[in-house]
Amino acid sequence: MSDLLIHNVRLLDPASGLDTPGAILVRAGRIADLGANLGRPDGATMVDGDGAVLCPGLVDMRADVGEPGGEYRETIASAAAAAAFGGITTLAALPDTNPAIDDPALVRHLRARGEETGSLTILPYGAATKGCRGEELAELGLLHEAGAVAFTDGARAIGSARMMHLILSYAAGFGARVVQHPEEPSLAEGGAATSGELATRLGLPAIPAAAEALMVARDIRLVRLTGGKLHFAHVSTGEALDLIRAAKADGLAITCDTAPPYFDLNETAIGNFRTFAKLSPPLRVEADRLAVVAALADGTIDAVASDHQPRDADDKRLPFAQAAAGGVGLATLLAVTLAQVQGGTITLMRAIELLTAGPARLLGATAGSLAKGAPADLCLFDPERAWQVEDGKLPGRAQNTPFDGRALEGRVLGTWKSGRRVFGA
Amino acid sequence: MLDLAESYVLLNRSGKTQRDVLRGRTLINLFFEDSTRTRTSFELAGKRLGADVLNMSVSTSSVNKGETLLDTAATLNAMNCDLLVVRHGDSGAPALLARKVDAGVINAGDGTHEHPTQALLDALTIRRRRGRLEGLTVAICGDVLHSRVARSNIFLLSAMGSRVRVVGPPTLMPADVERLGVEVFHDMKAGLEGCDIVMMLRLQKERMTRGLIPSFREFFRFYGLDAEKLAYAKPDALVMHPGPMNRGVEIASDVADDPIRSLIREQVEMGVAVRMAVLDILSRGSRNV
């Protein structure tokens, strides 16, 4: 592979704080040099960035990639295509698959499946409990050894306080992080929307928004008790974020992420029973959306994840309460996050941090920075190029986007994985 | 619509029919949930207007209800039916169907969402007895949480200028229901104080499995309509119930059968007239009227 020089770009690297016009030199799949005054080595392939932003390949800390067992919804190959379109080069895959990722061999298998794509590193989560059923501890040590980056039961909350106590204690022995879907299951069971006026008007089975804060409060207490490391996924309410903010101030090992729907949409997106807007947790009232935006800005939220949940059309073409929850998010992760920059609530540096260095730190991954010597996982994007989300025309197999029709600014022009271009002409 | 329904009441009573209104049109009653009253009412309304009426009851016990719903929609679309009357156990199911079929879709009750023709017939019944809807105080009592009848009545009666109250235990009240413009009462006697109309709701017995109330007898003690509680309403207050009634659970038999104060049978009569008006008006576009 000849050298690659991407020049005439705005280099942006939140891990080092770098933000400068310049160029980046890639040699043998790694970042050889970068900066404002880079020479042009003989024989190097040249790419003119035309002033676009060059940042580390994005790190998505929460996605369902369909495998194993959900290949009719999405495959690793189709997810990788969507990821490349979205500038994502590293992705943490959820373990509540069929079978669940509760065996070390499956962890190694998923990592290998990612490598086969040539465009996407898959970092597997290990199941926190066997089969993600919440009943018995999974083999956390063996899973950790095989390369599981953290432990979670995916979209299922670890409901039993005793079980969460056990998981936090045991995982702490390996220094491993536990990821919780924070929703009290006995309050959430059968619910399709957030409790309140809208659900009442539509006659939908409802989940009180407090189901999230209840679980967050309980788990924070369990972290105090066990000294474990806990991460709350897709946090969506102001009340839960307040608890997390306070716990962080107390120095507890608590972190959290959110997903674009929770800062870009509110429950009115459900409209007249739009099942593509049925998510888990459900979309919230506007006040909660604003609280999520504030938490992106003040640092309470550590990462923005796609929360990619591919669904087959038949899983969504159902009466609302019966339709499957979840939306795809790989292709829109960057642009919907950039909408916050355009809206003036966060800086571009902060937005990219939430999509690169932030999640990389949580996953213990080497990705997410423009360090010399690091694999050249890169994302080149034009923060002002406009496009419109259209279901049916997104990359990847599943098309269930909650953002259908959304006009966005910020388009990925090129994605490189270990120096090889995997997206863009 | 209420005025037109009024004229159909007179026509029905006189024994005359207007079979040319929907002559040559096909109306399909598509019921995914058991219902005798509403289905019969729509059937009679359609036939009195001259439509060809077909009843389809689709079992909801099949594993994948939704697949049945859209498959059925595709089938019906191929049959070129004109009007589709839909009852379904899930909120929003008729809205979903309406996006998939060419026929006009009429919601005959969907989940815990709405039951528009029930609210229309209730409004017609009240208006005939009281001469107006504006300024009346209506108490809707019982299982408001699961009641599509309650929601449709709240929207319609509020729009027509009635003051609407909802009365029931907190566990059977939907969240933020007061934002729908109603006054909320958990004490039935206070809730009935000064009311013109007492509208009882059917307690959804199947919901009892979720343990939202401790027992039927406790429910009847605090929220069942008997003569003692009715005495708190205006002396000439009228009693309504969408049926079918759980006697001794939400309503005492002597109140339900009171010939002067109970409008329950009249509601059934008004149901046919209102549905005739609905079928008439909603098919006008396709009939180029």
Short mmCIF file of C-alpha atoms in Angstrom, two decimals, chain A:
data_model
loop_
_atom_site.label_atom_id
_atom_site.label_comp_id
_atom_site.label_asym_id
_atom_site.label_seq_id
_atom_site.Cartn_x
_atom_site.Cartn_y
_atom_site.Cartn_z
CA MET A 1 0.00 0.00 0.00
CA SER A 2 1.44 3.35 -1.00
CA ASP A 3 1.48 6.26 1.39
CA LEU A 4 -1.68 8.30 1.66
CA LEU A 5 -1.77 12.03 2.22
CA ILE A 6 -5.10 13.64 3.02
CA HIS A 7 -4.45 17.33 2.78
CA ASN A 8 -6.39 20.57 2.90
CA VAL A 9 -8.42 19.39 5.91
CA ARG A 10 -9.31 20.73 9.33
CA LEU A 11 -7.71 18.24 11.68
CA LEU A 12 -9.88 17.69 14.73
CA ASP A 13 -8.81 15.36 17.53
CA PRO A 14 -10.59 15.72 20.88
CA ALA A 15 -8.23 13.22 22.54
CA SER A 16 -5.31 15.66 22.11
CA GLY A 17 -7.29 18.87 21.71
CA LEU A 18 -5.90 19.35 18.21
CA ASP A 19 -7.90 21.64 15.93
CA THR A 20 -5.86 22.98 13.04
CA PRO A 21 -5.84 23.19 9.25
CA GLY A 22 -3.37 20.73 7.86
CA ALA A 23 -2.84 17.27 6.51
CA ILE A 24 -2.40 13.71 7.68
CA LEU A 25 0.04 11.14 6.36
CA VAL A 26 -0.82 7.46 6.46
CA ARG A 27 1.84 4.83 6.03
CA ALA A 28 1.28 1.06 6.22
CA GLY A 29 -2.20 1.57 7.63
CA ARG A 30 -1.05 3.77 10.48
CA ILE A 31 -0.92 7.47 11.13
CA ALA A 32 2.66 8.44 10.26
CA ASP A 33 2.38 12.17 10.75
CA LEU A 34 -0.11 15.00 10.94
CA GLY A 35 -0.07 18.73 11.29
CA ALA A 36 -0.11 22.07 9.58
CA ASN A 37 3.14 21.87 7.62
CA LEU A 38 3.43 18.42 6.17
CA GLY A 39 5.58 17.69 3.15
CA ARG A 40 4.36 15.56 0.26
CA PRO A 41 6.28 12.28 0.13
CA ASP A 42 7.04 10.95 -3.33
CA GLY A 43 4.53 8.45 -4.64
CA ALA A 44 1.93 9.20 -2.01
CA THR A 45 -1.72 8.95 -2.99
CA MET A 46 -3.20 12.39 -2.54
CA VAL A 47 -6.68 13.15 -1.32
CA ASP A 48 -7.78 16.78 -1.29
CA GLY A 49 -10.12 17.29 1.65
CA ASP A 50 -11.31 20.61 0.28
CA GLY A 51 -11.41 22.11 3.76
CA ALA A 52 -13.58 19.40 5.29
CA VAL A 53 -13.11 18.12 8.85
CA LEU A 54 -10.89 15.12 9.42
CA CYS A 55 -11.44 13.39 12.76
CA PRO A 56 -10.82 9.93 14.18
CA GLY A 57 -13.14 7.21 12.88
CA LEU A 58 -16.20 7.31 15.11
CA VAL A 59 -16.60 4.87 17.99
CA ASP A 60 -20.17 3.71 18.52
CA MET A 61 -20.55 2.18 21.96
CA ARG A 62 -23.98 0.63 21.51
CA ALA A 63 -25.37 -1.19 18.52
CA ASP A 64 -27.23 -4.35 17.66
CA VAL A 65 -25.61 -5.81 14.55
CA GLY A 66 -28.13 -8.59 13.99
CA GLU A 67 -25.69 -11.44 14.48
CA PRO A 68 -26.00 -14.06 15.63
CA GLY A 69 -29.65 -14.96 15.18
CA GLY A 70 -31.14 -11.75 13.80
CA GLU A 71 -29.70 -11.92 10.28
CA TYR A 72 -33.12 -11.26 8.73
CA ARG A 73 -32.94 -7.80 10.32
CA GLU A 74 -29.29 -6.94 9.83
CA THR A 75 -26.01 -8.71 9.23
CA ILE A 76 -22.54 -7.64 10.23
CA ALA A 77 -21.85 -6.94 6.55
CA SER A 78 -24.90 -4.70 6.17
CA ALA A 79 -24.22 -3.00 9.52
CA ALA A 80 -20.62 -2.41 8.42
CA ALA A 81 -21.85 -0.71 5.23
CA ALA A 82 -24.12 1.56 7.27
CA ALA A 83 -21.30 2.23 9.73
CA ALA A 84 -18.87 3.20 6.95
CA PHE A 85 -21.48 5.59 5.52
CA GLY A 86 -21.77 7.10 9.00
CA GLY A 87 -18.00 7.43 9.54
CA ILE A 88 -17.98 4.70 12.24
CA THR A 89 -14.92 2.45 12.33
CA THR A 90 -15.31 0.88 15.77
CA LEU A 91 -18.52 -0.42 17.25
CA ALA A 92 -19.47 -2.17 20.48
CA ALA A 93 -22.00 -4.92 19.75
CA LEU A 94 -24.77 -5.80 22.19
CA PRO A 95 -24.86 -9.33 23.57
CA ASP A 96 -28.63 -9.99 23.79
CA THR A 97 -28.55 -11.89 20.54
CA ASN A 98 -29.65 -15.42 19.79
CA PRO A 99 -27.70 -17.11 21.20
CA ALA A 100 -26.59 -14.48 23.71
CA ILE A 101 -22.89 -13.61 23.85
CA ASP A 102 -22.35 -15.54 27.07
CA ASP A 103 -19.60 -17.86 25.83
CA PRO A 104 -15.96 -16.87 25.21
CA ALA A 105 -16.05 -18.53 21.79
CA LEU A 106 -18.83 -16.19 20.71
CA VAL A 107 -16.81 -13.16 21.80
CA ARG A 108 -13.89 -14.31 19.64
CA HIS A 109 -16.27 -15.12 16.81
CA LEU A 110 -17.76 -11.61 16.80
CA ARG A 111 -14.33 -10.00 16.84
CA ALA A 112 -13.30 -12.15 13.89
CA ARG A 113 -16.52 -11.34 12.02
CA GLY A 114 -15.70 -7.68 12.41
CA GLU A 115 -12.20 -8.16 11.05
CA GLU A 116 -13.63 -9.99 8.04
CA THR A 117 -15.50 -6.85 7.02
CA GLY A 118 -12.24 -4.98 6.65
CA SER A 119 -14.03 -1.79 7.58
CA LEU A 120 -15.26 -2.18 11.12
CA THR A 121 -13.76 -3.26 14.42
CA ILE A 122 -16.38 -5.02 16.49
CA LEU A 123 -15.89 -4.86 20.23
CA PRO A 124 -18.26 -7.40 21.75
CA TYR A 125 -20.07 -6.83 25.01
CA GLY A 126 -20.33 -9.93 27.13
CA ALA A 127 -23.65 -11.00 28.61
CA ALA A 128 -23.86 -10.06 32.28
CA THR A 129 -26.07 -13.06 32.95
CA LYS A 130 -26.42 -16.38 31.17
CA GLY A 131 -28.64 -15.97 28.14
CA CYS A 132 -29.18 -12.34 29.26
CA ARG A 133 -32.03 -13.82 31.30
CA GLY A 134 -31.08 -12.06 34.52
CA GLU A 135 -30.97 -15.27 36.55
CA GLU A 136 -27.38 -16.53 36.81
CA LEU A 137 -24.01 -14.83 36.42
CA ALA A 138 -22.41 -15.34 33.05
CA GLU A 139 -18.74 -16.39 32.98
CA LEU A 140 -17.57 -12.82 33.28
CA GLY A 141 -13.91 -13.71 33.80
CA LEU A 142 -13.67 -15.96 30.78
CA LEU A 143 -15.62 -13.50 28.64
CA HIS A 144 -13.34 -10.69 29.78
CA GLU A 145 -10.29 -12.76 28.93
CA ALA A 146 -11.73 -13.48 25.48
CA GLY A 147 -12.07 -9.75 24.83
CA ALA A 148 -15.49 -8.68 26.02
CA VAL A 149 -15.23 -4.92 26.61
CA ALA A 150 -17.93 -4.67 29.29
CA PHE A 151 -20.93 -6.58 30.59
CA THR A 152 -24.59 -5.95 29.98
CA ASP A 153 -27.86 -7.70 29.27
CA GLY A 154 -28.39 -5.32 26.37
CA ALA A 155 -31.93 -4.02 25.97
CA ARG A 156 -32.99 -5.95 29.08
CA ALA A 157 -32.59 -4.23 32.39
CA ILE A 158 -30.82 -6.17 35.12
CA GLY A 159 -33.93 -6.04 37.28
CA SER A 160 -33.06 -7.94 40.41
CA ALA A 161 -31.15 -5.89 42.96
CA ARG A 162 -29.42 -9.02 44.17
CA MET A 163 -28.27 -9.90 40.66
CA MET A 164 -26.97 -6.39 40.00
CA HIS A 165 -25.16 -6.49 43.33
CA LEU A 166 -23.49 -9.75 42.32
CA ILE A 167 -22.56 -8.56 38.84
CA LEU A 168 -21.07 -5.28 40.05
CA SER A 169 -19.09 -7.02 42.78
CA TYR A 170 -17.82 -9.82 40.60
CA ALA A 171 -16.99 -7.68 37.57
CA ALA A 172 -15.04 -5.30 39.83
CA GLY A 173 -12.61 -8.17 40.42
CA PHE A 174 -11.63 -7.90 36.76
CA GLY A 175 -11.88 -4.13 36.66
CA ALA A 176 -14.70 -4.53 34.16
CA ARG A 177 -17.51 -2.09 33.56
CA VAL A 178 -21.18 -3.04 33.75
CA VAL A 179 -23.69 -1.40 31.41
CA GLN A 180 -27.29 -1.08 32.49
CA HIS A 181 -30.48 -0.42 30.52
CA PRO A 182 -31.91 1.79 33.26
CA GLU A 183 -35.60 1.03 33.40
CA GLU A 184 -37.42 -0.60 36.31
CA PRO A 185 -38.88 -3.65 34.51
CA SER A 186 -41.98 -4.04 36.66
CA LEU A 187 -43.03 -0.50 35.75
CA ALA A 188 -41.98 -0.81 32.12
CA GLU A 189 -43.61 -4.14 31.36
CA GLY A 190 -45.96 -3.92 28.40
CA GLY A 191 -45.47 -0.16 28.07
CA ALA A 192 -45.18 1.50 24.68
CA ALA A 193 -44.88 5.22 25.44
CA THR A 194 -43.97 7.57 28.26
CA SER A 195 -46.77 8.05 30.74
CA GLY A 196 -48.46 11.42 30.32
CA GLU A 197 -50.89 13.41 28.26
CA LEU A 198 -49.82 12.04 24.89
CA ALA A 199 -50.05 8.37 25.91
CA THR A 200 -53.37 9.13 27.57
CA ARG A 201 -54.76 10.73 24.40
CA LEU A 202 -53.55 7.87 22.23
CA GLY A 203 -54.69 5.23 24.70
CA LEU A 204 -51.26 3.61 24.75
CA PRO A 205 -49.94 1.45 27.57
CA ALA A 206 -47.55 3.76 29.36
CA ILE A 207 -44.31 3.68 31.34
CA PRO A 208 -43.75 6.40 33.96
CA ALA A 209 -40.63 8.41 33.12
CA ALA A 210 -39.57 7.80 36.73
CA ALA A 211 -38.92 4.13 35.86
CA GLU A 212 -35.53 5.34 34.65
CA ALA A 213 -34.58 7.42 37.69
CA LEU A 214 -35.73 4.63 40.02
CA MET A 215 -33.28 2.20 38.46
CA VAL A 216 -30.49 4.76 38.30
CA ALA A 217 -30.95 5.61 41.99
CA ARG A 218 -30.91 1.97 43.00
CA ASP A 219 -27.86 1.15 40.94
CA ILE A 220 -25.90 4.17 42.16
CA ARG A 221 -26.51 2.88 45.68
CA LEU A 222 -25.26 -0.54 44.63
CA VAL A 223 -22.11 1.01 43.19
CA ARG A 224 -21.48 2.64 46.58
CA LEU A 225 -21.97 -0.74 48.18
CA THR A 226 -19.74 -2.74 45.83
CA GLY A 227 -17.19 -0.30 44.46
CA GLY A 228 -18.07 -1.47 40.97
CA LYS A 229 -17.94 0.46 37.70
CA LEU A 230 -21.30 1.18 36.15
CA HIS A 231 -22.42 2.78 32.92
CA PHE A 232 -26.00 3.77 32.17
CA ALA A 233 -27.01 3.42 28.53
CA HIS A 234 -29.30 5.73 26.56
CA VAL A 235 -30.24 7.95 29.46
CA SER A 236 -33.29 9.98 28.51
CA THR A 237 -34.69 11.85 31.50
CA GLY A 238 -33.58 14.93 33.41
CA GLU A 239 -34.25 13.26 36.74
CA ALA A 240 -31.89 10.36 35.98
CA LEU A 241 -29.25 12.75 34.66
CA ASP A 242 -29.43 14.78 37.89
CA LEU A 243 -28.74 11.61 39.89
CA ILE A 244 -25.83 10.69 37.64
CA ARG A 245 -24.40 14.22 37.81
CA ALA A 246 -24.48 14.09 41.61
CA ALA A 247 -22.96 10.60 41.72
CA LYS A 248 -20.11 11.71 39.46
CA ALA A 249 -19.50 14.71 41.70
CA ASP A 250 -19.20 12.27 44.59
CA GLY A 251 -16.43 10.52 42.73
CA LEU A 252 -18.27 7.29 41.99
CA ALA A 253 -17.28 5.25 38.93
CA ILE A 254 -20.50 6.12 37.13
CA THR A 255 -20.74 7.07 33.48
CA CYS A 256 -23.52 7.30 30.92
CA ASP A 257 -24.38 7.76 27.29
CA THR A 258 -27.40 8.84 25.35
CA ALA A 259 -28.56 8.31 21.79
CA PRO A 260 -29.52 10.91 19.15
CA PRO A 261 -33.30 10.37 19.39
CA TYR A 262 -33.24 11.51 23.02
CA PHE A 263 -31.73 14.91 22.23
CA ASP A 264 -33.24 15.41 18.79
CA LEU A 265 -36.81 14.18 19.20
CA ASN A 266 -39.51 14.23 21.81
CA GLU A 267 -42.58 12.04 22.24
CA THR A 268 -44.61 14.01 19.71
CA ALA A 269 -42.64 12.16 17.02
CA ILE A 270 -45.05 9.28 17.72
CA GLY A 271 -47.73 11.42 16.07
CA ASN A 272 -50.55 9.26 14.85
CA PHE A 273 -49.10 5.93 16.00
CA ARG A 274 -45.79 6.08 14.08
CA THR A 275 -44.11 2.84 15.06
CA PHE A 276 -40.69 3.97 13.76
CA ALA A 277 -40.71 6.38 16.72
CA LYS A 278 -41.33 3.53 19.17
CA LEU A 279 -38.06 3.20 21.04
CA SER A 280 -36.82 1.71 24.28
CA PRO A 281 -36.70 3.73 26.46
CA PRO A 282 -39.64 5.55 24.91
CA LEU A 283 -39.27 9.12 23.66
CA ARG A 284 -39.86 11.68 26.40
CA VAL A 285 -41.44 15.07 26.92
CA GLU A 286 -39.67 18.19 25.66
CA ALA A 287 -38.37 19.14 29.13
CA ASP A 288 -36.48 15.84 29.29
CA ARG A 289 -35.07 16.35 25.79
CA LEU A 290 -33.74 19.74 26.91
CA ALA A 291 -32.22 18.14 30.02
CA VAL A 292 -30.38 15.65 27.80
CA VAL A 293 -29.06 18.52 25.67
CA ALA A 294 -27.83 20.30 28.81
CA ALA A 295 -26.10 17.13 29.99
CA LEU A 296 -24.31 16.79 26.65
CA ALA A 297 -22.94 20.27 27.16
CA ASP A 298 -21.98 20.07 30.84
CA GLY A 299 -20.14 16.75 30.61
CA THR A 300 -22.60 14.60 32.52
CA ILE A 301 -23.03 12.50 29.39
CA ASP A 302 -19.77 10.78 28.39
CA ALA A 303 -20.71 9.49 24.96
CA VAL A 304 -23.32 9.51 22.25
CA ALA A 305 -24.11 6.03 20.92
CA SER A 306 -26.21 5.15 17.89
CA ASP A 307 -28.32 2.65 19.87
CA HIS A 308 -28.77 1.01 16.47
CA GLN A 309 -31.65 -1.45 16.73
CA PRO A 310 -32.45 -2.87 13.32
CA ARG A 311 -36.00 -4.09 12.84
CA ASP A 312 -37.66 -5.94 10.05
CA ALA A 313 -40.54 -4.12 8.32
CA ASP A 314 -42.96 -6.73 9.64
CA ASP A 315 -41.83 -6.04 13.20
CA LYS A 316 -42.85 -2.40 12.74
CA ARG A 317 -45.98 -2.66 10.59
CA LEU A 318 -48.11 -3.50 13.56
CA PRO A 319 -50.42 -1.67 15.92
CA PHE A 320 -48.18 0.55 18.06
CA ALA A 321 -48.30 -1.47 21.28
CA GLN A 322 -47.37 -4.65 19.43
CA ALA A 323 -44.67 -3.18 17.22
CA ALA A 324 -41.04 -3.84 18.11
CA ALA A 325 -39.20 -0.98 19.81
CA GLY A 326 -35.95 0.42 18.42
CA GLY A 327 -34.56 2.47 15.58
CA VAL A 328 -31.56 2.28 13.29
CA GLY A 329 -28.90 4.88 13.95
CA LEU A 330 -25.53 4.14 12.35
CA ALA A 331 -25.99 6.29 9.26
CA THR A 332 -27.42 9.27 11.14
CA LEU A 333 -25.26 9.24 14.30
CA LEU A 334 -22.87 11.99 13.23
CA ALA A 335 -25.29 14.32 11.46
CA VAL A 336 -27.94 14.28 14.20
CA THR A 337 -25.23 14.98 16.77
CA LEU A 338 -23.92 17.84 14.62
CA ALA A 339 -27.40 19.38 14.71
CA GLN A 340 -26.58 20.27 18.33
CA VAL A 341 -23.47 22.11 17.13
CA GLN A 342 -25.51 24.01 14.57
CA GLY A 343 -28.04 24.74 17.29
CA GLY A 344 -25.27 26.25 19.39
CA THR A 345 -25.63 23.95 22.40
CA ILE A 346 -22.25 22.22 22.07
CA THR A 347 -19.01 22.93 20.22
CA LEU A 348 -17.82 20.86 17.28
CA MET A 349 -14.93 19.63 19.42
CA ARG A 350 -17.31 18.44 22.12
CA ALA A 351 -19.59 16.74 19.59
CA ILE A 352 -16.69 14.79 18.12
CA GLU A 353 -15.39 13.96 21.59
CA LEU A 354 -18.76 12.39 22.41
CA LEU A 355 -18.39 10.24 19.29
CA THR A 356 -14.69 9.33 19.53
CA ALA A 357 -12.50 9.82 22.60
CA GLY A 358 -15.46 9.65 25.01
CA PRO A 359 -16.72 6.19 24.07
CA ALA A 360 -13.19 4.90 23.38
CA ARG A 361 -12.20 5.71 26.95
CA LEU A 362 -15.26 3.88 28.33
CA LEU A 363 -14.59 0.82 26.20
CA GLY A 364 -10.86 0.81 26.96
CA ALA A 365 -10.30 0.90 23.20
CA THR A 366 -7.21 2.31 21.51
CA ALA A 367 -9.42 3.79 18.80
CA GLY A 368 -10.87 7.28 18.71
CA SER A 369 -7.75 9.44 18.44
CA LEU A 370 -5.38 10.81 15.80
CA ALA A 371 -2.22 9.65 17.58
CA LYS A 372 0.94 9.05 15.59
CA GLY A 373 1.45 5.32 15.21
CA ALA A 374 -2.21 4.51 15.76
CA PRO A 375 -4.21 2.64 13.09
CA ALA A 376 -5.42 5.16 10.50
CA ASP A 377 -9.15 4.93 11.28
CA LEU A 378 -10.40 8.22 9.90
CA CYS A 379 -13.57 10.09 9.17
CA LEU A 380 -13.70 13.01 6.72
CA PHE A 381 -16.89 15.02 6.81
CA ASP A 382 -18.35 18.26 5.58
CA PRO A 383 -20.18 19.76 8.56
CA GLU A 384 -22.34 21.90 6.30
CA ARG A 385 -23.37 19.59 3.51
CA ALA A 386 -27.14 19.08 3.65
CA TRP A 387 -29.02 15.85 3.10
CA GLN A 388 -32.33 14.33 4.03
CA VAL A 389 -32.99 11.08 5.84
CA GLU A 390 -35.28 8.83 3.87
CA ASP A 391 -36.28 5.38 4.99
CA GLY A 392 -35.82 2.84 2.24
CA LYS A 393 -32.74 4.69 0.99
CA LEU A 394 -30.41 4.30 3.96
CA PRO A 395 -27.36 2.08 3.77
CA GLY A 396 -27.68 -1.23 5.58
CA ARG A 397 -30.54 -3.67 5.59
CA ALA A 398 -32.89 -2.30 8.24
CA GLN A 399 -34.62 0.99 7.45
CA ASN A 400 -36.51 1.72 10.66
CA THR A 401 -35.20 5.22 11.29
CA PRO A 402 -37.02 7.48 13.72
CA PHE A 403 -35.57 10.40 11.71
CA ASP A 404 -37.40 9.74 8.45
CA GLY A 405 -37.77 13.01 6.57
CA ARG A 406 -35.34 14.87 8.85
CA ALA A 407 -33.21 17.41 7.01
CA LEU A 408 -29.65 17.27 8.30
CA GLU A 409 -26.39 19.10 7.82
CA GLY A 410 -23.16 17.14 8.02
CA ARG A 411 -22.26 14.44 5.61
CA VAL A 412 -19.43 11.93 5.70
CA LEU A 413 -17.25 12.27 2.60
CA GLY A 414 -14.82 9.50 3.35
CA THR A 415 -14.14 6.77 5.88
CA TRP A 416 -10.80 4.96 6.22
CA LYS A 417 -10.12 1.79 8.17
CA SER A 418 -6.44 1.13 8.88
CA GLY A 419 -5.58 3.43 6.02
CA ARG A 420 -7.88 1.75 3.50
CA ARG A 421 -10.75 3.78 2.15
CA VAL A 422 -14.02 1.99 2.98
CA PHE A 423 -16.46 4.75 2.12
CA GLY A 424 -16.53 7.63 -0.34
CA ALA A 425 -15.18 7.97 -3.85
#
